[in-house]
PDB file of C-alpha atoms in Angstrom:
ATOM      1  CA  MET A   1      -6.635   8.395   7.824  1.00  0.00           C
ATOM      2  CA  GLY A   2      -4.828   7.816   4.566  1.00  0.00           C
ATOM      3  CA  ILE A   3      -2.053  10.340   5.427  1.00  0.00           C
ATOM      4  CA  VAL A   4      -1.467   8.725   8.836  1.00  0.00           C
ATOM      5  CA  GLN A   5      -1.424   5.190   7.231  1.00  0.00           C
ATOM      6  CA  ARG A   6       1.115   6.365   4.659  1.00  0.00           C
ATOM      7  CA  ALA A   7       3.274   7.934   7.371  1.00  0.00           C
ATOM      8  CA  TRP A   8       3.157   4.716   9.430  1.00  0.00           C
ATOM      9  CA  LYS A   9       3.957   2.611   6.354  1.00  0.00           C
ATOM     10  CA  SER A  10       6.929   4.760   5.619  1.00  0.00           C
ATOM     11  CA  GLY A  11       8.800   4.393   8.783  1.00  0.00           C
ATOM     12  CA  ILE A  12       7.532   6.457  11.734  1.00  0.00           C
ATOM     13  CA  LYS A  13       6.206   3.473  13.617  1.00  0.00           C
ATOM     14  CA  GLU A  14       7.790   4.740  16.831  1.00  0.00           C
ATOM     15  CA  VAL A  15       4.847   7.109  17.260  1.00  0.00           C
ATOM     16  CA  GLN A  16       2.429   5.669  19.875  1.00  0.00           C
ATOM     17  CA  PRO A  17      -1.157   4.930  18.971  1.00  0.00           C
ATOM     18  CA  VAL A  18      -2.455   7.387  21.559  1.00  0.00           C
ATOM     19  CA  VAL A  19      -0.427  10.217  20.047  1.00  0.00           C
ATOM     20  CA  SER A  20      -1.648   9.273  16.569  1.00  0.00           C
ATOM     21  CA  THR A  21      -5.196   9.199  17.858  1.00  0.00           C
ATOM     22  CA  THR A  22      -4.758  12.557  19.536  1.00  0.00           C
ATOM     23  CA  TYR A  23      -3.620  14.194  16.309  1.00  0.00           C
ATOM     24  CA  ALA A  24      -6.356  12.511  14.273  1.00  0.00           C
ATOM     25  CA  VAL A  25      -9.121  13.648  16.639  1.00  0.00           C
ATOM     26  CA  MET A  26      -7.586  17.132  17.028  1.00  0.00           C
ATOM     27  CA  PHE A  27      -7.401  17.757  13.280  1.00  0.00           C
ATOM     28  CA  GLY A  28     -10.830  16.187  12.731  1.00  0.00           C
ATOM     29  CA  THR A  29     -12.286  18.570  15.374  1.00  0.00           C
ATOM     30  CA  ILE A  30     -10.547  21.583  13.862  1.00  0.00           C
ATOM     31  CA  PHE A  31     -11.864  20.808  10.365  1.00  0.00           C
ATOM     32  CA  LEU A  32     -15.394  19.829  11.430  1.00  0.00           C
ATOM     33  CA  LEU A  33     -15.986  22.574  14.109  1.00  0.00           C
ATOM     34  CA  PRO A  34     -16.882  25.397  11.695  1.00  0.00           C
ATOM     35  CA  PHE A  35     -19.519  23.229  10.081  1.00  0.00           C
ATOM     36  CA  SER A  36     -21.077  22.205  13.373  1.00  0.00           C
ATOM     37  CA  LEU A  37     -21.144  25.835  14.513  1.00  0.00           C
ATOM     38  CA  TYR A  38     -22.840  26.858  11.275  1.00  0.00           C
ATOM     39  CA  GLU A  39     -25.475  24.081  11.621  1.00  0.00           C
ATOM     40  CA  ALA A  40     -26.257  24.476  15.333  1.00  0.00           C
ATOM     41  CA  SER A  41     -27.319  27.675  17.021  1.00  0.00           C
ATOM     42  CA  PRO A  42     -25.993  28.405  20.540  1.00  0.00           C
ATOM     43  CA  LEU A  43     -29.500  28.084  21.866  1.00  0.00           C
ATOM     44  CA  SER A  44     -29.725  24.423  20.710  1.00  0.00           C
ATOM     45  CA  TRP A  45     -26.546  23.675  22.609  1.00  0.00           C
ATOM     46  CA  LEU A  46     -28.103  25.039  25.802  1.00  0.00           C
ATOM     47  CA  GLU A  47     -31.362  23.128  25.298  1.00  0.00           C
ATOM     48  CA  ALA A  48     -29.578  19.756  25.043  1.00  0.00           C
ATOM     49  CA  SER A  49     -30.477  17.372  27.827  1.00  0.00           C
ATOM     50  CA  PRO A  50     -27.944  15.767  30.111  1.00  0.00           C
ATOM     51  CA  SER A  51     -28.540  12.453  28.429  1.00  0.00           C
ATOM     52  CA  SER A  52     -27.722  14.040  25.111  1.00  0.00           C
ATOM     53  CA  TRP A  53     -24.418  15.285  26.480  1.00  0.00           C
ATOM     54  CA  LEU A  54     -23.776  11.888  27.959  1.00  0.00           C
ATOM     55  CA  ALA A  55     -24.359  10.270  24.574  1.00  0.00           C
ATOM     56  CA  ILE A  56     -21.980  12.746  22.961  1.00  0.00           C
ATOM     57  CA  LEU A  57     -19.340  12.009  25.606  1.00  0.00           C
ATOM     58  CA  HIS A  58     -19.811   8.256  25.074  1.00  0.00           C
ATOM     59  CA  MET A  59     -19.471   8.614  21.353  1.00  0.00           C
ATOM     60  CA  SER A  60     -16.358  10.794  21.778  1.00  0.00           C
ATOM     61  CA  VAL A  61     -14.577   8.645  24.262  1.00  0.00           C
ATOM     62  CA  PHE A  62     -15.536   5.081  23.671  1.00  0.00           C
ATOM     63  CA  VAL A  63     -16.568   4.926  20.050  1.00  0.00           C
ATOM     64  CA  THR A  64     -14.000   7.308  18.582  1.00  0.00           C
ATOM     65  CA  VAL A  65     -10.914   7.495  20.782  1.00  0.00           C
ATOM     66  CA  ILE A  66     -10.679   3.874  21.934  1.00  0.00           C
ATOM     67  CA  SER A  67     -11.473   2.504  18.468  1.00  0.00           C
ATOM     68  CA  PHE A  68      -8.785   4.805  16.955  1.00  0.00           C
ATOM     69  CA  VAL A  69      -6.279   3.692  19.545  1.00  0.00           C
ATOM     70  CA  MET A  70      -7.038   0.045  18.719  1.00  0.00           C
ATOM     71  CA  TYR A  71      -6.789   0.773  14.958  1.00  0.00           C
ATOM     72  CA  TYR A  72      -3.434   2.499  15.185  1.00  0.00           C
ATOM     73  CA  ASP A  73      -2.161  -0.244  17.484  1.00  0.00           C
ATOM     74  CA  GLY A  74      -3.261  -2.698  14.849  1.00  0.00           C
ATOM     75  CA  ILE A  75      -1.254  -0.678  12.218  1.00  0.00           C
ATOM     76  CA  GLN A  76       1.725  -0.952  14.498  1.00  0.00           C
ATOM     77  CA  GLN A  77       1.269  -4.715  14.808  1.00  0.00           C
ATOM     78  CA  ILE A  78       0.529  -5.784  11.220  1.00  0.00           C
ATOM     79  CA  GLY A  79       1.472  -2.805   9.083  1.00  0.00           C
ATOM     80  CA  ALA A  80      -0.534  -0.050   7.334  1.00  0.00           C
ATOM     81  CA  SER A  81      -1.378  -1.971   4.139  1.00  0.00           C
ATOM     82  CA  LYS A  82      -2.869  -4.943   5.945  1.00  0.00           C
ATOM     83  CA  ALA A  83      -4.689  -2.737   8.435  1.00  0.00           C
ATOM     84  CA  ALA A  84      -6.222  -0.719   5.694  1.00  0.00           C
ATOM     85  CA  LEU A  85      -7.650  -3.886   4.125  1.00  0.00           C
ATOM     86  CA  PHE A  86      -9.461  -4.593   7.306  1.00  0.00           C
ATOM     87  CA  ILE A  87     -11.553  -1.413   7.006  1.00  0.00           C
ATOM     88  CA  ASN A  88     -13.526  -3.320   4.425  1.00  0.00           C
ATOM     89  CA  VAL A  89     -14.746  -5.620   7.155  1.00  0.00           C
ATOM     90  CA  MET A  90     -16.637  -2.686   8.890  1.00  0.00           C
ATOM     91  CA  PRO A  91     -19.793  -2.977   6.802  1.00  0.00           C
ATOM     92  CA  VAL A  92     -19.940  -6.736   7.465  1.00  0.00           C
ATOM     93  CA  SER A  93     -19.666  -6.170  11.216  1.00  0.00           C
ATOM     94  CA  ALA A  94     -22.331  -3.457  10.967  1.00  0.00           C
ATOM     95  CA  VAL A  95     -24.732  -5.945   9.330  1.00  0.00           C
ATOM     96  CA  VAL A  96     -24.015  -8.532  11.889  1.00  0.00           C
ATOM     97  CA  MET A  97     -24.667  -6.086  14.735  1.00  0.00           C
ATOM     98  CA  ALA A  98     -27.870  -4.947  12.954  1.00  0.00           C
ATOM     99  CA  VAL A  99     -29.075  -8.545  12.865  1.00  0.00           C
ATOM    100  CA  ILE A 100     -28.185  -9.133  16.491  1.00  0.00           C
ATOM    101  CA  PHE A 101     -29.357  -5.797  18.131  1.00  0.00           C
ATOM    102  CA  LEU A 102     -31.968  -4.560  15.724  1.00  0.00           C
ATOM    103  CA  ASN A 103     -33.516  -7.806  14.570  1.00  0.00           C
ATOM    104  CA  GLU A 104     -32.758  -6.990  10.932  1.00  0.00           C
ATOM    105  CA  SER A 105     -33.013  -9.792   8.376  1.00  0.00           C
ATOM    106  CA  PHE A 106     -29.941 -11.459   6.940  1.00  0.00           C
ATOM    107  CA  GLY A 107     -30.358 -12.603   3.322  1.00  0.00           C
ATOM    108  CA  MET A 108     -28.383 -14.252   0.662  1.00  0.00           C
ATOM    109  CA  ILE A 109     -27.247 -10.858  -0.678  1.00  0.00           C
ATOM    110  CA  HIS A 110     -25.723 -10.084   2.731  1.00  0.00           C
ATOM    111  CA  LEU A 111     -23.931 -13.457   2.803  1.00  0.00           C
ATOM    112  CA  ALA A 112     -22.638 -12.938  -0.797  1.00  0.00           C
ATOM    113  CA  GLY A 113     -21.337  -9.460   0.128  1.00  0.00           C
ATOM    114  CA  ALA A 114     -19.673 -10.799   3.309  1.00  0.00           C
ATOM    115  CA  LEU A 115     -17.989 -13.541   1.315  1.00  0.00           C
ATOM    116  CA  LEU A 116     -16.674 -11.102  -1.247  1.00  0.00           C
ATOM    117  CA  VAL A 117     -15.305  -8.814   1.469  1.00  0.00           C
ATOM    118  CA  PHE A 118     -13.587 -11.643   3.349  1.00  0.00           C
ATOM    119  CA  SER A 119     -12.136 -13.118   0.128  1.00  0.00           C
ATOM    120  CA  GLY A 120     -10.861  -9.681  -0.847  1.00  0.00           C
ATOM    121  CA  VAL A 121      -9.208  -9.250   2.540  1.00  0.00           C
ATOM    122  CA  THR A 122      -7.784 -12.739   2.313  1.00  0.00           C
ATOM    123  CA  LEU A 123      -6.314 -12.098  -1.129  1.00  0.00           C
ATOM    124  CA  GLY A 124      -5.000  -8.667  -0.071  1.00  0.00           C
ATOM    125  CA  THR A 125      -3.123 -10.060   2.957  1.00  0.00           C
ATOM    126  CA  LYS A 126      -1.655 -13.072   1.253  1.00  0.00           C
ATOM    127  CA  VAL A 127       2.108 -12.758   0.615  1.00  0.00           C
ATOM    128  CA  ILE A 128       2.895 -13.401  -3.017  1.00  0.00           C
ATOM    129  CA  GLY A 129       6.455 -13.219  -4.368  1.00  0.00           C
ATOM    130  CA  PRO A 130       9.540 -11.823  -2.719  1.00  0.00           C
ATOM    131  CA  GLN A 131       9.192  -9.161  -0.050  1.00  0.00           C
ATOM    132  CA  VAL A 132      10.485  -5.707  -1.061  1.00  0.00           C
ATOM    133  CA  LYS A 133      11.366  -3.228   1.655  1.00  0.00           C
ATOM    134  CA  PRO A 134       9.336  -0.027   1.042  1.00  0.00           C
ATOM    135  CA  VAL A 135      11.118   3.251   0.488  1.00  0.00           C
ATOM    136  CA  PRO A 136      10.574   5.518   3.463  1.00  0.00           C
ATOM    137  CA  PHE A 137       8.292   8.517   2.838  1.00  0.00           C
ATOM    138  CA  PHE A 138      10.179  10.649   5.375  1.00  0.00           C
ATOM    139  CA  ARG A 139      13.941  10.226   4.806  1.00  0.00           C
ATOM    140  CA  LYS A 140      16.262  10.576   7.747  1.00  0.00           C
ATOM    141  CA  LYS A 141      18.926  13.279   7.401  1.00  0.00           C
ATOM    142  CA  ALA A 142      22.418  12.002   7.112  1.00  0.00           C
ATOM    143  CA  GLY A 143      24.904  12.955   9.769  1.00  0.00           C
TER     144      GLY A 143
END
């Protein structure tokens, strides 16, 4: 994701979020496929139940693709630096969902961690000093 964020930050914002997501998922699949083939035998793939395949489809489409599209759209809206800061909110949202859906306890340590995360994101998104235009990573050819 860091490479894509750097590319977005440096001036190729005209790329649509769906295209960025397609490339991210495609390269992720290419790099992870050998490991999954090594770990799983062909027989285990055939023994998987329809509900298992449905769960995999759900994770692929809804959890991965839609969230990536939303993330890259966010990068387009607020910029790569600010969007990258909001990744830090993910553990806080995971704790909140665990409390709601799994009846996990929420203690003072969780509250302290959430406050630290939100204060870090707030400090990171605050504009201080004059705005400097970043140098593009990919320079356009003259002429």
